[in-house]
PDB file of C-alpha atoms in Angstrom:
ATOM      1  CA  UNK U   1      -6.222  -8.205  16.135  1.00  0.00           C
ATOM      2  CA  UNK U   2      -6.502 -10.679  12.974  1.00  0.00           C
ATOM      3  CA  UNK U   3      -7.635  -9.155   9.833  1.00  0.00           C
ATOM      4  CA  UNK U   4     -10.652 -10.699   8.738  1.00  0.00           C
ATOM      5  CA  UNK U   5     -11.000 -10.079   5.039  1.00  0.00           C
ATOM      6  CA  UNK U   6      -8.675 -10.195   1.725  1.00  0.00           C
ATOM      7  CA  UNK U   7      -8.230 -13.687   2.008  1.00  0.00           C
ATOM      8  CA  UNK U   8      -9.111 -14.693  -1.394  1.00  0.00           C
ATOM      9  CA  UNK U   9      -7.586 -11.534  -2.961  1.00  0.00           C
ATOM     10  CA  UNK U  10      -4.474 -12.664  -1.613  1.00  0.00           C
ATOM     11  CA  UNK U  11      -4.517 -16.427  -3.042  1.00  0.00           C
ATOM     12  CA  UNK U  12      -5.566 -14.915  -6.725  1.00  0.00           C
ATOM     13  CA  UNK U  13      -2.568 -12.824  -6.382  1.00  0.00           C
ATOM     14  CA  UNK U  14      -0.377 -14.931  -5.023  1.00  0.00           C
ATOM     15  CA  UNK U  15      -1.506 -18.182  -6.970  1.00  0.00           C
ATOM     16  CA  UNK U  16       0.811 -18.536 -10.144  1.00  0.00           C
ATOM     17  CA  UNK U  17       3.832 -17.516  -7.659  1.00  0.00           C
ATOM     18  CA  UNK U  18       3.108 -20.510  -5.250  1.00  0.00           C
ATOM     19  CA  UNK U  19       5.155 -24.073  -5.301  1.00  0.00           C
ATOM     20  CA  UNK U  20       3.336 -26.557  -6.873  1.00  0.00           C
ATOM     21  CA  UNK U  21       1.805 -28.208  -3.816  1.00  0.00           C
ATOM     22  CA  UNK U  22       1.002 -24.579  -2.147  1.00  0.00           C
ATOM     23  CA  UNK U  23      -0.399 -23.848  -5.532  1.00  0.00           C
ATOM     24  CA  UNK U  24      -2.648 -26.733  -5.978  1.00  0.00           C
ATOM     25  CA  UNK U  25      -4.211 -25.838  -2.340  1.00  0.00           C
ATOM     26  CA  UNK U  26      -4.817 -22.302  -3.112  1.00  0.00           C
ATOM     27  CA  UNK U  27      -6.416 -22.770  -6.524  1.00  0.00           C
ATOM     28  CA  UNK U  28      -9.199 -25.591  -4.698  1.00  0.00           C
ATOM     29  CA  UNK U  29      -9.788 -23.012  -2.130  1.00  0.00           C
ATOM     30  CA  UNK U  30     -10.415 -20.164  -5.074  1.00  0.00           C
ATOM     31  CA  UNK U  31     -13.069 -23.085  -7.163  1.00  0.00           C
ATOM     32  CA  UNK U  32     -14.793 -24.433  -3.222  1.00  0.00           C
ATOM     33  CA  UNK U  33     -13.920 -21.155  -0.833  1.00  0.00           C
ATOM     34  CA  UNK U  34     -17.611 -22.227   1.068  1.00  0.00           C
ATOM     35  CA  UNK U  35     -16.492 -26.024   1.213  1.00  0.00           C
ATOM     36  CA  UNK U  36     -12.572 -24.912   2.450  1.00  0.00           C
ATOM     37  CA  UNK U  37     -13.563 -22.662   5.749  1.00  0.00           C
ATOM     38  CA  UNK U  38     -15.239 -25.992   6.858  1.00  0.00           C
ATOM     39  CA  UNK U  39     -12.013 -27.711   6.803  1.00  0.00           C
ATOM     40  CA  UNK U  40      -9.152 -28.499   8.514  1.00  0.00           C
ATOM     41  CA  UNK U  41      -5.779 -28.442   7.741  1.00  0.00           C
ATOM     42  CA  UNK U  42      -5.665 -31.895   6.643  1.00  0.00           C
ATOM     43  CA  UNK U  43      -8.659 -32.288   5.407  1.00  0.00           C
ATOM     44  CA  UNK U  44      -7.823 -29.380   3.099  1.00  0.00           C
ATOM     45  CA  UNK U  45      -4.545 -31.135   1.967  1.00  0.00           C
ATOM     46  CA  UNK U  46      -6.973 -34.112   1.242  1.00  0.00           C
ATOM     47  CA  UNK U  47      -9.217 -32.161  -0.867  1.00  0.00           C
ATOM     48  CA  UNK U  48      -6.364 -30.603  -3.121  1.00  0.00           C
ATOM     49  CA  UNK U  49      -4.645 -33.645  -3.193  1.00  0.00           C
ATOM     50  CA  UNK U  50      -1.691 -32.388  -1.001  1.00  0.00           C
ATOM     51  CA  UNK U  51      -1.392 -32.225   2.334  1.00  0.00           C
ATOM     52  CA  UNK U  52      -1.690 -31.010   5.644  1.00  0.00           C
ATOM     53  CA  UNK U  53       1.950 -29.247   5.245  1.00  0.00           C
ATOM     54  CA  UNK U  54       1.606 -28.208   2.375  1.00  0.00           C
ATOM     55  CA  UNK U  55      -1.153 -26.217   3.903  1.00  0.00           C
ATOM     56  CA  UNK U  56       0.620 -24.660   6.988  1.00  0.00           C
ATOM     57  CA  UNK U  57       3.603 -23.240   3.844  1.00  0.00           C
ATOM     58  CA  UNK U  58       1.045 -21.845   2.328  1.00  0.00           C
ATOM     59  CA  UNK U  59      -0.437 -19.913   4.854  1.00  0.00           C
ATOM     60  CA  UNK U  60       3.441 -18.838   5.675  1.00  0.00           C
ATOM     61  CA  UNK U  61       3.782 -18.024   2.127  1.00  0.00           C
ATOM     62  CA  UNK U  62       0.817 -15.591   2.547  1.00  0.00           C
ATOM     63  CA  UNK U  63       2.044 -14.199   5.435  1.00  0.00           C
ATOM     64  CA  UNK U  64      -0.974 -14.944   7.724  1.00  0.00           C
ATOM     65  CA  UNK U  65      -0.614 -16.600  11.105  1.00  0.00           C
ATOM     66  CA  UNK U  66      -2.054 -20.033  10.215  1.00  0.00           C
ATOM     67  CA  UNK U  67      -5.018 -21.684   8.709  1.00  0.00           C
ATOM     68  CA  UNK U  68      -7.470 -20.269  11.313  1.00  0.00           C
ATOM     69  CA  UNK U  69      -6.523 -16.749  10.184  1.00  0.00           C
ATOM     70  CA  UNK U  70      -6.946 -17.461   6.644  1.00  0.00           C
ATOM     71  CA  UNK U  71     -10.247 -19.066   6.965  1.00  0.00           C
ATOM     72  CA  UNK U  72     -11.746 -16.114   8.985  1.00  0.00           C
ATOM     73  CA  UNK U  73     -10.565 -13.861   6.037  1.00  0.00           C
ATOM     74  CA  UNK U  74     -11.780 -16.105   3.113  1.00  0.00           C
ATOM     75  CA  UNK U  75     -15.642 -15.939   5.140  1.00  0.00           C
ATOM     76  CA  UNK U  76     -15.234 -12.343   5.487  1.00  0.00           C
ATOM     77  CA  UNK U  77     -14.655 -11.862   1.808  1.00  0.00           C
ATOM     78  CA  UNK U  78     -17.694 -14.152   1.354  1.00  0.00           C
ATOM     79  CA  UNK U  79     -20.083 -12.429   3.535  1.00  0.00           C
ATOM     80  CA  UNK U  80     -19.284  -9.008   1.765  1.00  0.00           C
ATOM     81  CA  UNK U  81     -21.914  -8.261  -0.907  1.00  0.00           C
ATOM     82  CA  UNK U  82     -19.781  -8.547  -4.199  1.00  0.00           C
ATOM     83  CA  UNK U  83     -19.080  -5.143  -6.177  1.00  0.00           C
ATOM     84  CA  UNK U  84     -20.072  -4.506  -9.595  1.00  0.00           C
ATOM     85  CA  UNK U  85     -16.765  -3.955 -11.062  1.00  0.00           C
ATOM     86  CA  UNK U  86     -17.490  -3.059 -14.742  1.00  0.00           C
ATOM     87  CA  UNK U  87     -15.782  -0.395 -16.737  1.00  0.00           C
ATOM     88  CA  UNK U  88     -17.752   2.655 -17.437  1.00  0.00           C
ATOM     89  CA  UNK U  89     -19.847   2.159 -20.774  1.00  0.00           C
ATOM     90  CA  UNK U  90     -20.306   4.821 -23.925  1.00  0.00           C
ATOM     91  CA  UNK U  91     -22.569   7.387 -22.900  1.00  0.00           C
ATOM     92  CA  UNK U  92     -23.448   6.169 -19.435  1.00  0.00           C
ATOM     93  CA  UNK U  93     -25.457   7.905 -17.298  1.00  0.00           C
ATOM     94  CA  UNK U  94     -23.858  10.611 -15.006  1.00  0.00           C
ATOM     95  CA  UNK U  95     -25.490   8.738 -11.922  1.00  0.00           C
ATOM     96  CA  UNK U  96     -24.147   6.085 -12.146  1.00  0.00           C
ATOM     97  CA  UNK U  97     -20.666   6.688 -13.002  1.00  0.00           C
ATOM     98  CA  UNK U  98     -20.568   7.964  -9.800  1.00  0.00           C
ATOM     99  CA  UNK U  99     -22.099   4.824  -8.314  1.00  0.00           C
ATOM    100  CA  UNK U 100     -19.476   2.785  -9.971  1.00  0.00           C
ATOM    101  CA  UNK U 101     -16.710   5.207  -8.752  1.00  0.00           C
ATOM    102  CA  UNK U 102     -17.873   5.589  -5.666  1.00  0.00           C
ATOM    103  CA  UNK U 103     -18.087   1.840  -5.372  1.00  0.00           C
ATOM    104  CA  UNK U 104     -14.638   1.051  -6.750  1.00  0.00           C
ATOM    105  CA  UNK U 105     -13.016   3.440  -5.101  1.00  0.00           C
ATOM    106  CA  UNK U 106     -14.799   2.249  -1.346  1.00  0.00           C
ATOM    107  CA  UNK U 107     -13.800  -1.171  -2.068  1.00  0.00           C
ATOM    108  CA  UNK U 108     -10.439  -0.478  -2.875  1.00  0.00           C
ATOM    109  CA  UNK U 109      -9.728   1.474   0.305  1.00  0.00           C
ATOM    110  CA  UNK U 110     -10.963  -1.218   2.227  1.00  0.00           C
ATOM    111  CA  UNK U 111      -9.084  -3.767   0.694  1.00  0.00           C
ATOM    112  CA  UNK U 112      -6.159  -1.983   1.229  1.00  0.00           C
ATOM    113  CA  UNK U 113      -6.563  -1.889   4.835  1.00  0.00           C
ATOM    114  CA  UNK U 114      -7.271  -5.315   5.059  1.00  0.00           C
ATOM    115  CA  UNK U 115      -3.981  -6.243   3.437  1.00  0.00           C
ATOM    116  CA  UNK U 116      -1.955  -3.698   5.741  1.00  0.00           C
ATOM    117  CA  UNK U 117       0.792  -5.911   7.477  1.00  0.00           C
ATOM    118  CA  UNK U 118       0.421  -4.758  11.662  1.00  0.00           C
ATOM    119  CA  UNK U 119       4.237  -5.694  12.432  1.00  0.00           C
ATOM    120  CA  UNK U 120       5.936  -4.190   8.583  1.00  0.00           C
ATOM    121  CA  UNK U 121       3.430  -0.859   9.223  1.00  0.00           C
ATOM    122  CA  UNK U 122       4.939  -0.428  12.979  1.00  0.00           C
ATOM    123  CA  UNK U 123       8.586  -0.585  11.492  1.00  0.00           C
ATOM    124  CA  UNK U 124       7.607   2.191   8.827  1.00  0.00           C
ATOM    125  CA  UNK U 125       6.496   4.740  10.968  1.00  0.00           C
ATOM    126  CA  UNK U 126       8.960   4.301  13.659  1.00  0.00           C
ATOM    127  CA  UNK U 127      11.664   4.191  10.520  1.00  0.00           C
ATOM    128  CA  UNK U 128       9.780   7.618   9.361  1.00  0.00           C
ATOM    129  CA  UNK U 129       9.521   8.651  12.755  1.00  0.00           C
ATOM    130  CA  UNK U 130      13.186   8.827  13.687  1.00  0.00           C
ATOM    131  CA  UNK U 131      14.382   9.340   9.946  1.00  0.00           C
ATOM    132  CA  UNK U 132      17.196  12.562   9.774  1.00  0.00           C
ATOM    133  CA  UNK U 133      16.035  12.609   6.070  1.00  0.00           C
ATOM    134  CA  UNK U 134      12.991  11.078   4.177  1.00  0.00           C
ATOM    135  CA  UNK U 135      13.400  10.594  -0.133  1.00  0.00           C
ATOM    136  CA  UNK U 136      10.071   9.370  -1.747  1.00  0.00           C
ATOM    137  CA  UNK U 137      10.068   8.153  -5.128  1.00  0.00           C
ATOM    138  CA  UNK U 138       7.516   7.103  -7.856  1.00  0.00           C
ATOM    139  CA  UNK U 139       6.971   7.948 -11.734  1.00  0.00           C
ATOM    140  CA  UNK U 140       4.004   8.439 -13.259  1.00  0.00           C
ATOM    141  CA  UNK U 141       1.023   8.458 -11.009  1.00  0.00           C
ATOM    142  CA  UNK U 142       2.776   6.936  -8.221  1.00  0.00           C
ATOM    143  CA  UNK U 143       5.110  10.446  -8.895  1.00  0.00           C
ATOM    144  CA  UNK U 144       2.156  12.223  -7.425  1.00  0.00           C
ATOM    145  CA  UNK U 145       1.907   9.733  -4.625  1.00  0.00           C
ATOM    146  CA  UNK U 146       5.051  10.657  -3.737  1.00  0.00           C
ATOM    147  CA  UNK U 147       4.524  14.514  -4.051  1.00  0.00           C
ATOM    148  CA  UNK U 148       1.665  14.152  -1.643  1.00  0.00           C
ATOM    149  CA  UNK U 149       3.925  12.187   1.061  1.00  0.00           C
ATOM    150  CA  UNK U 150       6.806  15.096   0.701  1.00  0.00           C
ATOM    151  CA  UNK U 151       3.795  17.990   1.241  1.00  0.00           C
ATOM    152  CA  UNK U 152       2.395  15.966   4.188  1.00  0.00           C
ATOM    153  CA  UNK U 153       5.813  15.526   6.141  1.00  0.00           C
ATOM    154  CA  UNK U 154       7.304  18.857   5.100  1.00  0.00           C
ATOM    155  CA  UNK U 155       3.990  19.923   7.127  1.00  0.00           C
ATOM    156  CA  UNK U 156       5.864  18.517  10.467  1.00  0.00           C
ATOM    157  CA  UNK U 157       9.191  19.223   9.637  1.00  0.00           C
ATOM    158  CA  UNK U 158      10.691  16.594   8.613  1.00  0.00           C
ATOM    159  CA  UNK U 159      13.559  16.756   5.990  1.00  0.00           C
ATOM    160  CA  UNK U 160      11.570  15.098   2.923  1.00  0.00           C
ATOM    161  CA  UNK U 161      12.070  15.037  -0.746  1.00  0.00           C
ATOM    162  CA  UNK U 162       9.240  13.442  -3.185  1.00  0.00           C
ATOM    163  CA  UNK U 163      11.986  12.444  -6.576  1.00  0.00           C
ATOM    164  CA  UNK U 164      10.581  11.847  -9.920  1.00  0.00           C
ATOM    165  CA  UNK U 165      13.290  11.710 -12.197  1.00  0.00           C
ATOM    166  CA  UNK U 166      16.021   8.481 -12.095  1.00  0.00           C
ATOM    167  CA  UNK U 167      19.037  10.604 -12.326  1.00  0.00           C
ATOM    168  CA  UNK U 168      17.890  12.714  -9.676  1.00  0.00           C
ATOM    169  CA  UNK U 169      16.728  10.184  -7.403  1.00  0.00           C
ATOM    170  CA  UNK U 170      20.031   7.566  -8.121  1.00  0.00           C
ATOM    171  CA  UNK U 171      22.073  11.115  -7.078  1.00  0.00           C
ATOM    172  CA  UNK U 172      20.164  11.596  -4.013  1.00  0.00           C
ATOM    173  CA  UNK U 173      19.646   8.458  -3.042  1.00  0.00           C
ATOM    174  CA  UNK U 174      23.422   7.301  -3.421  1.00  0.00           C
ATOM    175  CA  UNK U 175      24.579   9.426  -0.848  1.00  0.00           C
ATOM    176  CA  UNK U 176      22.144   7.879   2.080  1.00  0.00           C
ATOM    177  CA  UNK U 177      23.679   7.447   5.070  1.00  0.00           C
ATOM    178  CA  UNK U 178      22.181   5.714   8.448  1.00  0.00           C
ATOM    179  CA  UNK U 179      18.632   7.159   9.570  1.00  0.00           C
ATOM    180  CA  UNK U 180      17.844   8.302   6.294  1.00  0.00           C
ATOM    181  CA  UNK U 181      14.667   6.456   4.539  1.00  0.00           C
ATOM    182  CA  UNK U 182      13.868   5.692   1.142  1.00  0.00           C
ATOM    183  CA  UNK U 183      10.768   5.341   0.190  1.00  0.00           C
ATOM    184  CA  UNK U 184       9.707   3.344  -3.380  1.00  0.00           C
ATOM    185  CA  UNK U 185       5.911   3.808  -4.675  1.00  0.00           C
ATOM    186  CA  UNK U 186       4.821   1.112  -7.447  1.00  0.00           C
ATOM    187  CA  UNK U 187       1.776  -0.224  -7.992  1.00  0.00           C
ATOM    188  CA  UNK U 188       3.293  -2.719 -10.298  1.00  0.00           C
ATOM    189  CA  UNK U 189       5.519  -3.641  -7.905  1.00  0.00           C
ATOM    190  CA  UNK U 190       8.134  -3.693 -11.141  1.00  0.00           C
ATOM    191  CA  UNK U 191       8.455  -0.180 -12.602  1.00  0.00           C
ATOM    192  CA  UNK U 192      12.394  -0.364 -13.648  1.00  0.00           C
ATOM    193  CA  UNK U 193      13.491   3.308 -12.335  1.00  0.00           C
ATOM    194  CA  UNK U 194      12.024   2.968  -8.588  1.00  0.00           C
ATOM    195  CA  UNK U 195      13.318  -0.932  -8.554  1.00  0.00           C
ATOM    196  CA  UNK U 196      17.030   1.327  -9.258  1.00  0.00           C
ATOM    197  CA  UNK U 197      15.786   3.475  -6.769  1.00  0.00           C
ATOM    198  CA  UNK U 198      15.787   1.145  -4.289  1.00  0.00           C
ATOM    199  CA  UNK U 199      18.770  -1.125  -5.004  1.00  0.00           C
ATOM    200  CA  UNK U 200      21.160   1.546  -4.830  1.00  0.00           C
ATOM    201  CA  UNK U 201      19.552   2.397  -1.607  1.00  0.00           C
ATOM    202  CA  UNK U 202      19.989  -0.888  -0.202  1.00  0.00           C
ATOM    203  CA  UNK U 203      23.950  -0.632  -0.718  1.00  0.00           C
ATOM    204  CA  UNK U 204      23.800   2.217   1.897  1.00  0.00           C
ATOM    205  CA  UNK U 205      23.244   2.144   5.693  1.00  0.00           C
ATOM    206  CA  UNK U 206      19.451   3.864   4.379  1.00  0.00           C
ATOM    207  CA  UNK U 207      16.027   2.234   5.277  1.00  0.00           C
ATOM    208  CA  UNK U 208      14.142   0.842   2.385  1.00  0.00           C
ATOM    209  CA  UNK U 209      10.365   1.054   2.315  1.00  0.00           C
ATOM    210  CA  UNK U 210       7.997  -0.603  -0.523  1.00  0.00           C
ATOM    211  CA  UNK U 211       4.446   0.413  -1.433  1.00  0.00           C
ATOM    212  CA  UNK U 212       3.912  -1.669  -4.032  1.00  0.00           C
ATOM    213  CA  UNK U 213       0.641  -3.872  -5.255  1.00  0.00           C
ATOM    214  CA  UNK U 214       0.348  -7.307  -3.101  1.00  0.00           C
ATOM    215  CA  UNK U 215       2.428  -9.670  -3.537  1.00  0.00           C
ATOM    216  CA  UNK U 216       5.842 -10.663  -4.695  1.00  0.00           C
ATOM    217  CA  UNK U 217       7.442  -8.006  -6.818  1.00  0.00           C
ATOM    218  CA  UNK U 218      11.392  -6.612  -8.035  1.00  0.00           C
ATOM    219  CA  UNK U 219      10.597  -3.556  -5.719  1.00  0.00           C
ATOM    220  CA  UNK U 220       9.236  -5.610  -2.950  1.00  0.00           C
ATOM    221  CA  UNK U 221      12.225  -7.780  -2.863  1.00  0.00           C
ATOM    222  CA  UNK U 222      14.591  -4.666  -2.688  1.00  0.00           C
ATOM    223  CA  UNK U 223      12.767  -3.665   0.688  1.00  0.00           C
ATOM    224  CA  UNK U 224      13.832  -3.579   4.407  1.00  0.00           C
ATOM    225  CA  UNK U 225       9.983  -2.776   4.844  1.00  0.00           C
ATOM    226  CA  UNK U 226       6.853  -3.978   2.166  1.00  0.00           C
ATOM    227  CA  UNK U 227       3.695  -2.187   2.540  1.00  0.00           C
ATOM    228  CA  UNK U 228       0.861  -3.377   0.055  1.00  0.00           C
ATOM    229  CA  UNK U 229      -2.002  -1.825  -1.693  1.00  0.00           C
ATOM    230  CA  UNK U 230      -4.952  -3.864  -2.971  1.00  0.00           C
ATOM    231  CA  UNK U 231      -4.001  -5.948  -6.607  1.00  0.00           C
ATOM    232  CA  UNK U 232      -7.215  -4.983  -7.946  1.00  0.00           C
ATOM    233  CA  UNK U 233      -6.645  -4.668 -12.015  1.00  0.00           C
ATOM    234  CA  UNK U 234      -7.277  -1.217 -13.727  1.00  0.00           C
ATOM    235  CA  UNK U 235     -10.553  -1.305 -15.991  1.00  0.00           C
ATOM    236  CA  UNK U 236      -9.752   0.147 -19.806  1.00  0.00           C
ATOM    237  CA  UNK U 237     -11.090   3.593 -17.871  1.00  0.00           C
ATOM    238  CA  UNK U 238      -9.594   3.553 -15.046  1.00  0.00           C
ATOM    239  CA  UNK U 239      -6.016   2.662 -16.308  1.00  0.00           C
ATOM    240  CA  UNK U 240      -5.100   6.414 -15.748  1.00  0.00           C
ATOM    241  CA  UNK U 241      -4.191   4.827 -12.188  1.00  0.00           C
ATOM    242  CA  UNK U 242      -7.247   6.289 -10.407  1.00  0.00           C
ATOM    243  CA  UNK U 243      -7.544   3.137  -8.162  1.00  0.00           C
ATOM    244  CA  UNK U 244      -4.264   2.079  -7.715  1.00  0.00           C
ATOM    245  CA  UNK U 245      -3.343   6.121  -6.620  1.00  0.00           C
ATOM    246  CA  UNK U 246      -6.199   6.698  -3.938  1.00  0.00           C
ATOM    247  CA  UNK U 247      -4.837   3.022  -2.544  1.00  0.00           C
ATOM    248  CA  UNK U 248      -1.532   4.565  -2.059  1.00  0.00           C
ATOM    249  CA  UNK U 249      -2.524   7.819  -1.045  1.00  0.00           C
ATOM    250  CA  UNK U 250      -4.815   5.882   1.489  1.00  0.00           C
ATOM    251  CA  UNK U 251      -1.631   4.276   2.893  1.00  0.00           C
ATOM    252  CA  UNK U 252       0.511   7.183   2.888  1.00  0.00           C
ATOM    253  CA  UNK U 253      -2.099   9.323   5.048  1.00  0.00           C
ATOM    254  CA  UNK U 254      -1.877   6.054   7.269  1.00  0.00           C
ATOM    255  CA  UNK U 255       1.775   6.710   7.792  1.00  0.00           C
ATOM    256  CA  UNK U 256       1.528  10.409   8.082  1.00  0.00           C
ATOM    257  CA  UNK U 257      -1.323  10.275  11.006  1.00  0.00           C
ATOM    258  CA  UNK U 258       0.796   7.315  12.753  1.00  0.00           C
ATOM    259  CA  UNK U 259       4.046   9.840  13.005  1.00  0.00           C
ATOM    260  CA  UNK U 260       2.170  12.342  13.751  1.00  0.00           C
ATOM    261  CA  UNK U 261       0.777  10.921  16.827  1.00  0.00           C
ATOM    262  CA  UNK U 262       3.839   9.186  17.959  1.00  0.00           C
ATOM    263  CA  UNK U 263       5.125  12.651  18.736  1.00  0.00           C
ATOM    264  CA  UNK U 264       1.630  14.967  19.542  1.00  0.00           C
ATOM    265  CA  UNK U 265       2.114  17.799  21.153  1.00  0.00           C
ATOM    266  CA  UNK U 266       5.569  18.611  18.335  1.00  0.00           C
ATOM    267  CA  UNK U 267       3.091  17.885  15.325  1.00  0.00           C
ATOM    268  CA  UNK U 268       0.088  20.070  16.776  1.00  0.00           C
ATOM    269  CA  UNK U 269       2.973  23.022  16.837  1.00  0.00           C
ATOM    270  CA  UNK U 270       4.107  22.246  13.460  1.00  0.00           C
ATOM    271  CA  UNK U 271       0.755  22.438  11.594  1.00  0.00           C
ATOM    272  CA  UNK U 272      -0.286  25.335  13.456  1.00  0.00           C
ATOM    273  CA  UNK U 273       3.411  27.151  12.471  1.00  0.00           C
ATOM    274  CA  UNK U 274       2.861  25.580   8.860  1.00  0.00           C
ATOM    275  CA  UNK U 275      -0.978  26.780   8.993  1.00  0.00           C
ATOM    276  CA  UNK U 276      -0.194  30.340  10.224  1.00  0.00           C
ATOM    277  CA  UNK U 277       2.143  30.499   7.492  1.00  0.00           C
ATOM    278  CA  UNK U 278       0.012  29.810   4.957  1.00  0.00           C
ATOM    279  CA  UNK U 279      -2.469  32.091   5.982  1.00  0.00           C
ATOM    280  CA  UNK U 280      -0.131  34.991   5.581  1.00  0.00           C
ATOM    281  CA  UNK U 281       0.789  34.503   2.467  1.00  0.00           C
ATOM    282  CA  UNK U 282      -2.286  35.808   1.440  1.00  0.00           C
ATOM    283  CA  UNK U 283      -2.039  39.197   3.818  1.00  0.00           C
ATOM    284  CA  UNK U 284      -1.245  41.910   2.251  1.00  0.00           C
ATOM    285  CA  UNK U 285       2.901  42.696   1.620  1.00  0.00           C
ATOM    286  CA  UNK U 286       3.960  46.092   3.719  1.00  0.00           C
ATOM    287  CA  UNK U 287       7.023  47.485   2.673  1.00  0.00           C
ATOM    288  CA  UNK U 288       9.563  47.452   5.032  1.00  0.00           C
ATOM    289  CA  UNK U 289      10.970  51.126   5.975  1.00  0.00           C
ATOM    290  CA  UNK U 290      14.341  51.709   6.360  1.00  0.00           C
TER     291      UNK U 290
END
């Protein structure tokens, strides 16, 4: 089923990346989006002073199946009512901080999911499916991204280790061998230790993964398999990664309920062996006798 929003998201993202021509089609489409889902192909390469090609590369370039596709995003992203994205203010009221937050972080989810790739999010969960050993790694906030993905698979046994630390991860990483995964969280999409991460992984028979920001990125290009959050900028307030973390979080319970399901009846067994054993740990200890 085509996605039918994120279209404009993805040509502000992707716009100073583009070739010249693709460029020059994207940025009349951002100023006239209302005049653009009226037109053709060529007729859009007539408006930007291009053509009808250059058109059809960029709609390759943005991964979407052709100019119908990115049409019926760009009006989807039109007919949603448009989000009051300012920063929170000195001494704003409590009410509506959490109408702002609540607002942001809703719109962020769902631009996530709009950007979700069908065909790259099938290949990651059969990858993590079938892996013999999972290693997820982030720094910073996308650290506790990864944390969350190790507690989650750990909970249907599944041989995973969330890595924080370069050395650590370069040691663990460099001894991958064929169904292991590796799994690199940046919202940048150019954090220096998981782009490391990542390249050593790709010089063993190990699966690479990306969950990076959209677009084109070091740690995307270092990927068997890019997954994409929503680009959305941090506000001065919200730079402690608040969006950019439930986004990947959001896409990492995605993968966790999709190999959970592929294999239903093992993962009910496993969370109710993993639940059980949580409950006892708050049971009273009995001694043992002799």
């Amino acid at each position: 089923m085509e996605k039918i929003n994120a279209g404009l998201i993805m040509l502000a993202e992707m716009e100073e990346r583009l070739p010249p021509s693709e460029r020059k089609v994207a940025s009349y489409i951002l100023e006239h989006p209302t005049k653009a889902i009226k037109m053709t192909a060529v007729e859009l390469g007539e408006a930007s002073k291009t053509s009808g090609a250059a058109v059809i590369r960029l709609c390759k370039s943005l991964n979407v199946s052709g100019i119908q596709e990115l049409k019926l995003r760009i009006a989807g992203d039109l007919q949603r009512e448009m989000v009051d994205d300012r920063d929170i203010e000195p001494n704003e009221p409590l009410q509506t901080i959490v109408e702002k937050v609540t607002t942001q972080s809703s719109q962020i989810l769902r631009e996530t999911a709009d950007l979700i790739d069908d065909k790259e999010l099938l290949r990651a969960v059969t990858s993590l499916a079938q892996a013999k050993r999972i290693f997820f790694f982030g720094v910073g906030a996308s650290g506790i991204a990864a944390m969350d993905a190790d507690q989650k698979f750990l909970r249907i046994n599944k041989n995973s280790t969330a890595l924080m630390d370069l050395h650590l991860g370069a040691t663990a990483v460099v001894n991958a061998e064929e169904g292991d995964v590796v799994v690199g969280i940046s919202f940048s999409g150019e954090t220096h230790e998981v782009a490391k991460i990542l390249e050593i992984a790709s010089e063993t028979p190990a699966t690479t993964i990306s969950l990076t920001r959209y677009g084109n990125s070091l740690v995307s290009s270092l990927a068997d398999i890019c997954l994409y959050t929503s680009p959305n900028v941090e506000a001065t307030f919200r730079s402690g990664a608040t969006s950019s973390r439930l986004a990947q979080l959001h896409v990492i319970d995605i993968l966790f309920m999709a190999v959970a399901t592929s294999s239903y009846e093992q993962t009910i067994n496993y969370l109710d062996t993993t639940r059980a054993a949580i409950e006892g740990l708050h049971k009273k200890v009995v001694k043992r006798k002799n």
